[in-house]
PDB file of C-alpha atoms and ligand atoms in Angstrom:
ATOM      1  CA  UNK A   1       5.668  56.493  53.368  1.00 95.00           C
ATOM      2  CA  UNK A   2       3.218  54.012  55.150  1.00 98.00           C
ATOM      3  CA  UNK A   3       4.937  50.512  55.162  1.00 98.00           C
ATOM      4  CA  UNK A   4       3.598  47.388  56.225  1.00 98.00           C
ATOM      5  CA  UNK A   5       6.108  44.726  57.775  1.00 98.00           C
ATOM      6  CA  UNK A   6       4.926  41.114  58.025  1.00 98.00           C
ATOM      7  CA  UNK A   7       6.475  37.569  57.862  1.00 98.00           C
ATOM      8  CA  UNK A   8       5.683  34.082  58.325  1.00 98.00           C
ATOM      9  CA  UNK A   9       8.582  33.250  61.109  1.00 98.00           C
ATOM     10  CA  UNK A  10       6.039  34.708  63.601  1.00 98.00           C
ATOM     11  CA  UNK A  11       6.353  38.364  65.095  1.00 98.00           C
ATOM     12  CA  UNK A  12       9.620  37.508  67.345  1.00 96.00           C
ATOM     13  CA  UNK A  13      11.869  36.245  64.315  1.00 97.00           C
ATOM     14  CA  UNK A  14      15.138  38.215  64.119  1.00 97.00           C
ATOM     15  CA  UNK A  15      14.804  38.697  60.556  1.00 98.00           C
ATOM     16  CA  UNK A  16      11.630  41.030  61.137  1.00 98.00           C
ATOM     17  CA  UNK A  17      13.049  43.224  63.525  1.00 98.00           C
ATOM     18  CA  UNK A  18      15.910  43.733  61.565  1.00 98.00           C
ATOM     19  CA  UNK A  19      13.688  44.795  58.232  1.00 98.00           C
ATOM     20  CA  UNK A  20      12.099  47.240  60.640  1.00 98.00           C
ATOM     21  CA  UNK A  21      15.170  48.878  61.744  1.00 98.00           C
ATOM     22  CA  UNK A  22      15.900  49.168  58.220  1.00 98.00           C
ATOM     23  CA  UNK A  23      12.787  50.718  56.954  1.00 98.00           C
ATOM     24  CA  UNK A  24      11.683  52.610  59.806  1.00 98.00           C
ATOM     25  CA  UNK A  25      13.801  56.002  58.479  1.00 98.00           C
ATOM     26  CA  UNK A  26      11.666  55.415  55.367  1.00 98.00           C
ATOM     27  CA  UNK A  27       8.362  56.308  56.722  1.00 97.00           C
ATOM     28  CA  UNK A  28       5.821  55.068  59.128  1.00 97.00           C
ATOM     29  CA  UNK A  29       6.568  51.361  59.927  1.00 98.00           C
ATOM     30  CA  UNK A  30       3.159  48.818  61.172  1.00 98.00           C
ATOM     31  CA  UNK A  31       4.243  45.515  62.356  1.00 98.00           C
ATOM     32  CA  UNK A  32       1.427  43.010  61.763  1.00 98.00           C
ATOM     33  CA  UNK A  33       2.872  39.393  61.975  1.00 98.00           C
ATOM     34  CA  UNK A  34       1.642  36.141  62.841  1.00 98.00           C
ATOM     35  CA  UNK A  35       2.038  34.868  66.684  1.00 98.00           C
ATOM     36  CA  UNK A  36       3.831  31.849  65.967  1.00 97.00           C
ATOM     37  CA  UNK A  37       5.565  30.102  63.150  1.00 97.00           C
ATOM     38  CA  UNK A  38       3.746  30.082  59.858  1.00 97.00           C
ATOM     39  CA  UNK A  39       6.556  28.882  57.110  1.00 96.00           C
ATOM     40  CA  UNK A  40       4.886  26.860  54.477  1.00 93.00           C
ATOM     41  CA  UNK A  41       1.305  27.633  54.937  1.00 95.00           C
ATOM     42  CA  UNK A  42       1.308  29.350  51.617  1.00 97.00           C
ATOM     43  CA  UNK A  43      -1.977  31.510  50.629  1.00 97.00           C
ATOM     44  CA  UNK A  44      -4.374  30.357  53.186  1.00 97.00           C
ATOM     45  CA  UNK A  45      -6.621  32.960  54.818  1.00 98.00           C
ATOM     46  CA  UNK A  46      -8.739  32.888  58.277  1.00 98.00           C
ATOM     47  CA  UNK A  47     -12.491  32.368  57.456  1.00 98.00           C
ATOM     48  CA  UNK A  48     -14.058  30.145  60.069  1.00 98.00           C
ATOM     49  CA  UNK A  49     -12.225  31.724  63.021  1.00 97.00           C
ATOM     50  CA  UNK A  50     -12.088  35.018  64.837  1.00 98.00           C
ATOM     51  CA  UNK A  51      -8.880  37.005  63.638  1.00 98.00           C
ATOM     52  CA  UNK A  52      -7.023  38.334  66.823  1.00 98.00           C
ATOM     53  CA  UNK A  53      -5.030  41.519  66.581  1.00 98.00           C
ATOM     54  CA  UNK A  54      -2.865  41.818  69.676  1.00 98.00           C
ATOM     55  CA  UNK A  55      -0.315  44.917  70.406  1.00 98.00           C
ATOM     56  CA  UNK A  56       3.086  43.874  70.951  1.00 98.00           C
ATOM     57  CA  UNK A  57       6.026  45.606  71.800  1.00 96.00           C
ATOM     58  CA  UNK A  58       9.093  44.387  69.567  1.00 95.00           C
ATOM     59  CA  UNK A  59      12.703  45.370  70.103  1.00 92.00           C
ATOM     60  CA  UNK A  60      12.516  47.659  67.036  1.00 93.00           C
ATOM     61  CA  UNK A  61      11.296  51.018  65.643  1.00 94.00           C
ATOM     62  CA  UNK A  62       7.489  50.265  64.583  1.00 93.00           C
ATOM     63  CA  UNK A  63       4.618  53.240  64.789  1.00 90.00           C
ATOM     64  CA  UNK A  64       2.335  49.769  65.956  1.00 96.00           C
ATOM     65  CA  UNK A  65       2.931  46.341  66.004  1.00 98.00           C
ATOM     66  CA  UNK A  66       0.648  43.695  66.021  1.00 98.00           C
ATOM     67  CA  UNK A  67       0.748  39.681  66.527  1.00 98.00           C
ATOM     68  CA  UNK A  68      -2.146  37.950  64.914  1.00 98.00           C
ATOM     69  CA  UNK A  69      -3.923  34.663  65.318  1.00 98.00           C
ATOM     70  CA  UNK A  70      -3.814  34.486  61.156  1.00 98.00           C
ATOM     71  CA  UNK A  71      -1.537  33.573  58.296  1.00 98.00           C
ATOM     72  CA  UNK A  72       0.835  35.753  56.606  1.00 98.00           C
ATOM     73  CA  UNK A  73      -1.900  36.518  53.976  1.00 98.00           C
ATOM     74  CA  UNK A  74      -4.532  37.639  56.696  1.00 98.00           C
ATOM     75  CA  UNK A  75      -1.864  39.908  57.867  1.00 98.00           C
ATOM     76  CA  UNK A  76      -1.735  41.664  54.776  1.00 98.00           C
ATOM     77  CA  UNK A  77      -5.351  41.788  54.579  1.00 98.00           C
ATOM     78  CA  UNK A  78      -5.403  43.172  58.369  1.00 98.00           C
ATOM     79  CA  UNK A  79      -3.239  46.312  57.135  1.00 98.00           C
ATOM     80  CA  UNK A  80      -6.513  48.082  56.463  1.00 97.00           C
ATOM     81  CA  UNK A  81      -8.351  47.173  59.757  1.00 97.00           C
ATOM     82  CA  UNK A  82      -9.779  49.555  61.825  1.00 96.00           C
ATOM     83  CA  UNK A  83     -10.042  52.221  58.921  1.00 96.00           C
ATOM     84  CA  UNK A  84      -5.973  52.311  58.540  1.00 96.00           C
ATOM     85  CA  UNK A  85      -5.300  54.045  55.323  1.00 97.00           C
ATOM     86  CA  UNK A  86      -3.845  51.115  52.807  1.00 98.00           C
ATOM     87  CA  UNK A  87       0.341  50.893  52.609  1.00 98.00           C
ATOM     88  CA  UNK A  88       2.067  52.261  50.352  1.00 97.00           C
ATOM     89  CA  UNK A  89       4.773  49.308  50.501  1.00 98.00           C
ATOM     90  CA  UNK A  90       4.054  45.532  51.729  1.00 98.00           C
ATOM     91  CA  UNK A  91       7.561  44.387  52.919  1.00 98.00           C
ATOM     92  CA  UNK A  92       7.779  40.252  53.878  1.00 98.00           C
ATOM     93  CA  UNK A  93      10.858  38.963  55.749  1.00 97.00           C
ATOM     94  CA  UNK A  94      13.372  38.855  56.083  1.00 98.00           C
ATOM     95  CA  UNK A  95      12.859  34.911  55.899  1.00 98.00           C
ATOM     96  CA  UNK A  96      15.189  32.396  57.473  1.00 98.00           C
ATOM     97  CA  UNK A  97      15.809  30.328  54.400  1.00 97.00           C
ATOM     98  CA  UNK A  98      15.627  30.671  50.468  1.00 97.00           C
ATOM     99  CA  UNK A  99      12.157  30.888  48.734  1.00 97.00           C
ATOM    100  CA  UNK A 100      13.063  29.758  45.571  1.00 96.00           C
ATOM    101  CA  UNK A 101      11.430  28.019  42.400  1.00 95.00           C
ATOM    102  CA  UNK A 102       8.161  26.613  43.178  1.00 93.00           C
ATOM    103  CA  UNK A 103       8.945  27.524  47.132  1.00 94.00           C
ATOM    104  CA  UNK A 104       7.095  30.553  46.114  1.00 96.00           C
ATOM    105  CA  UNK A 105       3.634  28.503  46.397  1.00 95.00           C
ATOM    106  CA  UNK A 106       4.338  27.115  49.642  1.00 95.00           C
ATOM    107  CA  UNK A 107       5.893  30.305  51.358  1.00 97.00           C
ATOM    108  CA  UNK A 108       4.169  32.231  53.863  1.00 98.00           C
ATOM    109  CA  UNK A 109       6.453  35.095  52.992  1.00 98.00           C
ATOM    110  CA  UNK A 110       5.786  35.151  49.449  1.00 98.00           C
ATOM    111  CA  UNK A 111       2.110  34.806  49.975  1.00 98.00           C
ATOM    112  CA  UNK A 112       1.757  37.573  52.219  1.00 98.00           C
ATOM    113  CA  UNK A 113       3.675  39.832  49.406  1.00 98.00           C
ATOM    114  CA  UNK A 114       1.601  38.362  46.644  1.00 98.00           C
ATOM    115  CA  UNK A 115      -1.674  39.172  48.992  1.00 98.00           C
ATOM    116  CA  UNK A 116      -0.204  42.788  48.760  1.00 98.00           C
ATOM    117  CA  UNK A 117       0.269  42.995  45.098  1.00 98.00           C
ATOM    118  CA  UNK A 118      -3.481  41.528  44.838  1.00 97.00           C
ATOM    119  CA  UNK A 119      -4.826  44.245  47.001  1.00 97.00           C
ATOM    120  CA  UNK A 120      -3.301  46.678  44.596  1.00 97.00           C
ATOM    121  CA  UNK A 121      -0.105  47.498  47.050  1.00 97.00           C
ATOM    122  CA  UNK A 122       3.892  47.651  45.983  1.00 98.00           C
ATOM    123  CA  UNK A 123       4.849  44.514  47.659  1.00 98.00           C
ATOM    124  CA  UNK A 124       8.141  42.875  47.926  1.00 98.00           C
ATOM    125  CA  UNK A 125       9.157  39.281  49.785  1.00 98.00           C
ATOM    126  CA  UNK A 126      12.649  38.825  51.033  1.00 98.00           C
ATOM    127  CA  UNK A 127      14.593  36.155  52.462  1.00 98.00           C
ATOM    128  CA  UNK A 128      18.434  34.825  53.090  1.00 98.00           C
ATOM    129  CA  UNK A 129      19.604  31.579  51.963  1.00 97.00           C
ATOM    130  CA  UNK A 130      19.953  30.169  55.428  1.00 96.00           C
ATOM    131  CA  UNK A 131      18.389  28.705  58.138  1.00 95.00           C
ATOM    132  CA  UNK A 132      20.989  29.110  61.024  1.00 95.00           C
ATOM    133  CA  UNK A 133      23.563  31.882  61.611  1.00 97.00           C
ATOM    134  CA  UNK A 134      21.697  34.087  59.257  1.00 97.00           C
ATOM    135  CA  UNK A 135      23.374  37.237  58.139  1.00 98.00           C
ATOM    136  CA  UNK A 136      20.331  39.966  57.889  1.00 98.00           C
ATOM    137  CA  UNK A 137      22.433  43.208  57.958  1.00 98.00           C
ATOM    138  CA  UNK A 138      22.862  43.306  53.834  1.00 98.00           C
ATOM    139  CA  UNK A 139      19.433  42.025  53.238  1.00 98.00           C
ATOM    140  CA  UNK A 140      17.645  44.606  55.266  1.00 98.00           C
ATOM    141  CA  UNK A 141      20.054  47.194  53.764  1.00 98.00           C
ATOM    142  CA  UNK A 142      19.090  45.913  50.305  1.00 98.00           C
ATOM    143  CA  UNK A 143      15.602  46.142  51.272  1.00 98.00           C
ATOM    144  CA  UNK A 144      15.796  49.669  52.331  1.00 98.00           C
ATOM    145  CA  UNK A 145      17.479  50.433  49.076  1.00 98.00           C
ATOM    146  CA  UNK A 146      14.900  48.779  46.973  1.00 98.00           C
ATOM    147  CA  UNK A 147      12.086  50.053  48.886  1.00 98.00           C
ATOM    148  CA  UNK A 148      13.412  53.870  47.991  1.00 97.00           C
ATOM    149  CA  UNK A 149      13.767  53.019  44.546  1.00 97.00           C
ATOM    150  CA  UNK A 150      10.034  51.646  44.454  1.00 96.00           C
ATOM    151  CA  UNK A 151       8.434  54.890  45.634  1.00 93.00           C
ATOM    152  CA  UNK A 152       9.809  56.132  42.004  1.00 93.00           C
ATOM    153  CA  UNK A 153       9.509  52.991  39.991  1.00 94.00           C
ATOM    154  CA  UNK A 154       6.634  51.664  39.660  1.00 92.00           C
ATOM    155  CA  UNK A 155       5.782  47.655  39.278  1.00 95.00           C
ATOM    156  CA  UNK A 156       3.045  46.103  36.706  1.00 96.00           C
ATOM    157  CA  UNK A 157      -0.078  45.189  38.363  1.00 95.00           C
ATOM    158  CA  UNK A 158      -0.666  41.854  40.234  1.00 96.00           C
ATOM    159  CA  UNK A 159       3.072  41.754  40.437  1.00 98.00           C
ATOM    160  CA  UNK A 160       5.420  41.531  43.453  1.00 98.00           C
ATOM    161  CA  UNK A 161       8.976  41.066  43.700  1.00 98.00           C
ATOM    162  CA  UNK A 162      10.512  38.014  45.614  1.00 98.00           C
ATOM    163  CA  UNK A 163      14.005  38.698  46.654  1.00 98.00           C
ATOM    164  CA  UNK A 164      16.570  35.980  47.844  1.00 98.00           C
ATOM    165  CA  UNK A 165      19.924  37.303  49.318  1.00 98.00           C
ATOM    166  CA  UNK A 166      22.530  34.607  49.880  1.00 98.00           C
ATOM    167  CA  UNK A 167      23.842  34.469  53.482  1.00 98.00           C
ATOM    168  CA  UNK A 168      27.005  36.503  53.008  1.00 98.00           C
ATOM    169  CA  UNK A 169      28.799  39.741  54.484  1.00 97.00           C
ATOM    170  CA  UNK A 170      28.355  42.603  52.523  1.00 96.00           C
ATOM    171  CA  UNK A 171      31.772  42.437  50.799  1.00 96.00           C
ATOM    172  CA  UNK A 172      31.309  38.827  49.576  1.00 96.00           C
ATOM    173  CA  UNK A 173      27.977  39.520  47.937  1.00 97.00           C
ATOM    174  CA  UNK A 174      27.485  40.414  44.274  1.00 96.00           C
ATOM    175  CA  UNK A 175      25.083  42.771  42.689  1.00 98.00           C
ATOM    176  CA  UNK A 176      21.297  42.260  42.335  1.00 98.00           C
ATOM    177  CA  UNK A 177      20.128  40.731  39.239  1.00 98.00           C
ATOM    178  CA  UNK A 178      16.694  40.486  37.793  1.00 98.00           C
ATOM    179  CA  UNK A 179      15.714  35.995  37.472  1.00 98.00           C
ATOM    180  CA  UNK A 180      12.969  33.900  36.823  1.00 98.00           C
ATOM    181  CA  UNK A 181      11.938  31.401  39.054  1.00 97.00           C
ATOM    182  CA  UNK A 182      13.968  27.989  38.958  1.00 96.00           C
ATOM    183  CA  UNK A 183      12.836  24.684  39.518  1.00 94.00           C
ATOM    184  CA  UNK A 184      13.531  23.260  43.133  1.00 87.00           C
ATOM    185  CA  UNK A 185      11.596  20.122  43.413  1.00 81.00           C
ATOM    186  CA  UNK A 186      11.306  18.540  46.604  1.00 80.00           C
ATOM    187  CA  UNK A 187      12.096  14.627  47.380  1.00 80.00           C
ATOM    188  CA  UNK A 188       9.240  14.075  49.668  1.00 77.00           C
ATOM    189  CA  UNK A 189      10.550  11.408  51.898  1.00 83.00           C
ATOM    190  CA  UNK A 190       7.612  10.958  54.187  1.00 88.00           C
ATOM    191  CA  UNK A 191       8.750   9.483  57.121  1.00 91.00           C
ATOM    192  CA  UNK A 192       6.123   7.136  59.209  1.00 94.00           C
ATOM    193  CA  UNK A 193       6.982   6.933  62.994  1.00 95.00           C
ATOM    194  CA  UNK A 194       5.338   6.034  65.762  1.00 97.00           C
ATOM    195  CA  UNK A 195       3.879   7.779  68.695  1.00 97.00           C
ATOM    196  CA  UNK A 196       3.781   6.805  72.705  1.00 98.00           C
ATOM    197  CA  UNK A 197       0.383   5.340  72.172  1.00 98.00           C
ATOM    198  CA  UNK A 198       1.240   3.343  69.400  1.00 98.00           C
ATOM    199  CA  UNK A 199      -0.139   5.092  66.759  1.00 98.00           C
ATOM    200  CA  UNK A 200       1.440   6.257  63.665  1.00 97.00           C
ATOM    201  CA  UNK A 201       2.095   9.767  62.353  1.00 97.00           C
ATOM    202  CA  UNK A 202       4.100  10.910  59.966  1.00 94.00           C
ATOM    203  CA  UNK A 203       6.926  13.803  59.121  1.00 91.00           C
ATOM    204  CA  UNK A 204       8.368  15.516  55.822  1.00 85.00           C
ATOM    205  CA  UNK A 205      11.441  15.184  55.610  1.00 80.00           C
ATOM    206  CA  UNK A 206      12.093  16.177  52.098  1.00 77.00           C
ATOM    207  CA  UNK A 207      15.267  17.409  50.611  1.00 80.00           C
ATOM    208  CA  UNK A 208      15.410  20.058  48.094  1.00 79.00           C
ATOM    209  CA  UNK A 209      16.382  18.665  44.320  1.00 80.00           C
ATOM    210  CA  UNK A 210      17.531  21.686  41.967  1.00 75.00           C
ATOM    211  CA  UNK A 211      16.252  20.372  38.616  1.00 79.00           C
ATOM    212  CA  UNK A 212      16.439  24.037  37.049  1.00 87.00           C
ATOM    213  CA  UNK A 213      19.147  25.945  38.068  1.00 90.00           C
ATOM    214  CA  UNK A 214      20.211  27.305  34.798  1.00 94.00           C
ATOM    215  CA  UNK A 215      21.347  30.677  34.202  1.00 96.00           C
ATOM    216  CA  UNK A 216      19.140  33.331  34.467  1.00 97.00           C
ATOM    217  CA  UNK A 217      17.280  31.359  37.345  1.00 97.00           C
ATOM    218  CA  UNK A 218      16.949  32.744  40.879  1.00 98.00           C
ATOM    219  CA  UNK A 219      18.868  29.786  41.676  1.00 96.00           C
ATOM    220  CA  UNK A 220      21.610  29.855  39.495  1.00 97.00           C
ATOM    221  CA  UNK A 221      21.765  33.504  40.939  1.00 98.00           C
ATOM    222  CA  UNK A 222      22.116  33.287  44.654  1.00 97.00           C
ATOM    223  CA  UNK A 223      24.567  30.089  43.847  1.00 96.00           C
ATOM    224  CA  UNK A 224      26.733  32.922  42.166  1.00 97.00           C
ATOM    225  CA  UNK A 225      26.254  35.048  45.599  1.00 98.00           C
ATOM    226  CA  UNK A 226      24.049  37.342  43.775  1.00 98.00           C
ATOM    227  CA  UNK A 227      20.872  38.978  44.790  1.00 98.00           C
ATOM    228  CA  UNK A 228      18.007  37.426  42.993  1.00 98.00           C
ATOM    229  CA  UNK A 229      15.030  39.808  42.182  1.00 98.00           C
ATOM    230  CA  UNK A 230      12.317  37.990  40.783  1.00 98.00           C
ATOM    231  CA  UNK A 231       8.745  39.541  39.305  1.00 98.00           C
ATOM    232  CA  UNK A 232       6.196  37.223  40.198  1.00 98.00           C
ATOM    233  CA  UNK A 233       2.934  37.218  38.983  1.00 96.00           C
ATOM    234  CA  UNK A 234      -0.109  35.132  40.338  1.00 92.00           C
ATOM    235  CA  UNK A 235      -0.733  34.160  36.551  1.00 94.00           C
ATOM    236  CA  UNK A 236      -0.781  30.375  36.617  1.00 93.00           C
ATOM    237  CA  UNK A 237      -2.312  29.895  33.041  1.00 94.00           C
ATOM    238  CA  UNK A 238      -0.490  27.109  30.969  1.00 94.00           C
ATOM    239  CA  UNK A 239       1.566  28.614  28.720  1.00 92.00           C
ATOM    240  CA  UNK A 240       2.590  26.335  25.382  1.00 93.00           C
ATOM    241  CA  UNK A 241       2.632  26.619  21.725  1.00 94.00           C
ATOM    242  CA  UNK A 242      -0.846  25.967  21.507  1.00 93.00           C
ATOM    243  CA  UNK A 243      -2.935  22.464  20.925  1.00 92.00           C
ATOM    244  CA  UNK A 244      -1.624  20.653  23.505  1.00 94.00           C
ATOM    245  CA  UNK A 245      -5.037  19.934  25.016  1.00 93.00           C
ATOM    246  CA  UNK A 246      -6.751  19.509  21.476  1.00 91.00           C
ATOM    247  CA  UNK A 247      -7.250  16.004  22.072  1.00 94.00           C
ATOM    248  CA  UNK A 248      -8.258  16.044  25.755  1.00 94.00           C
ATOM    249  CA  UNK A 249     -12.008  17.541  25.167  1.00 91.00           C
ATOM    250  CA  UNK A 250     -12.447  16.249  21.311  1.00 91.00           C
ATOM    251  CA  UNK A 251     -15.836  14.826  21.214  1.00 90.00           C
ATOM    252  CA  UNK A 252     -16.723  15.496  24.949  1.00 92.00           C
ATOM    253  CA  UNK A 253     -19.917  17.415  26.450  1.00 88.00           C
ATOM    254  CA  UNK A 254     -22.473  18.118  23.909  1.00 76.00           C
TER     255      UNK A 254
HETATM  256 MN1   MN B   1       9.862  31.401  56.906  1.00 62.01          MN
END
């Protein structure tokens, strides 16, 4: 099995190394990851500057490892650079910090996996629910078990798995459950500050406000200490009962 490992926390992030160590026994691991922090860069791709892949040594058993100046989605696209055969599996992570609800829209980790799904590769994104004192071991073991299972069990087209693992030791961690995305709105307080030259600048300091943490959501699962596995599809078409937009275009145009 050919496995591409990428992330958005950067090539030297500890979660990436743990993932490489856990997945290396399954096949040939190639790492292509951003050279620096790319969290919350979403699904951007690089069109207006050269993309570089610099071979690097990482302290983990990857066949090849490259740092790129691109985004997480670029990293997935670069998997087939120089006529490399396509990966059988793309795994993004292990991210420091949960990716729940609408965070998948901002997450570089989720976007790298989504790009994999769009390219026709099996893909999963995996995150632990903490930014400090992260416990990566159980998440890495789960990624390996899930990756093994995915060799036999396919995913529907254009779909990836968004996995969130509570930051707990193995003995405190519950089983894996299938979930849907909840809602994790941010109270986007935009802090205005002044630089030493007297010019103003802004800094996001939003706090998450969990507005849909109902049973069955990814948020409720991780709150209960369970591993949340959400199948995510790129289709953002409005799903309603029908007729919600009839009045919008009534009499407009010719
Ligand atoms: Mn990140």
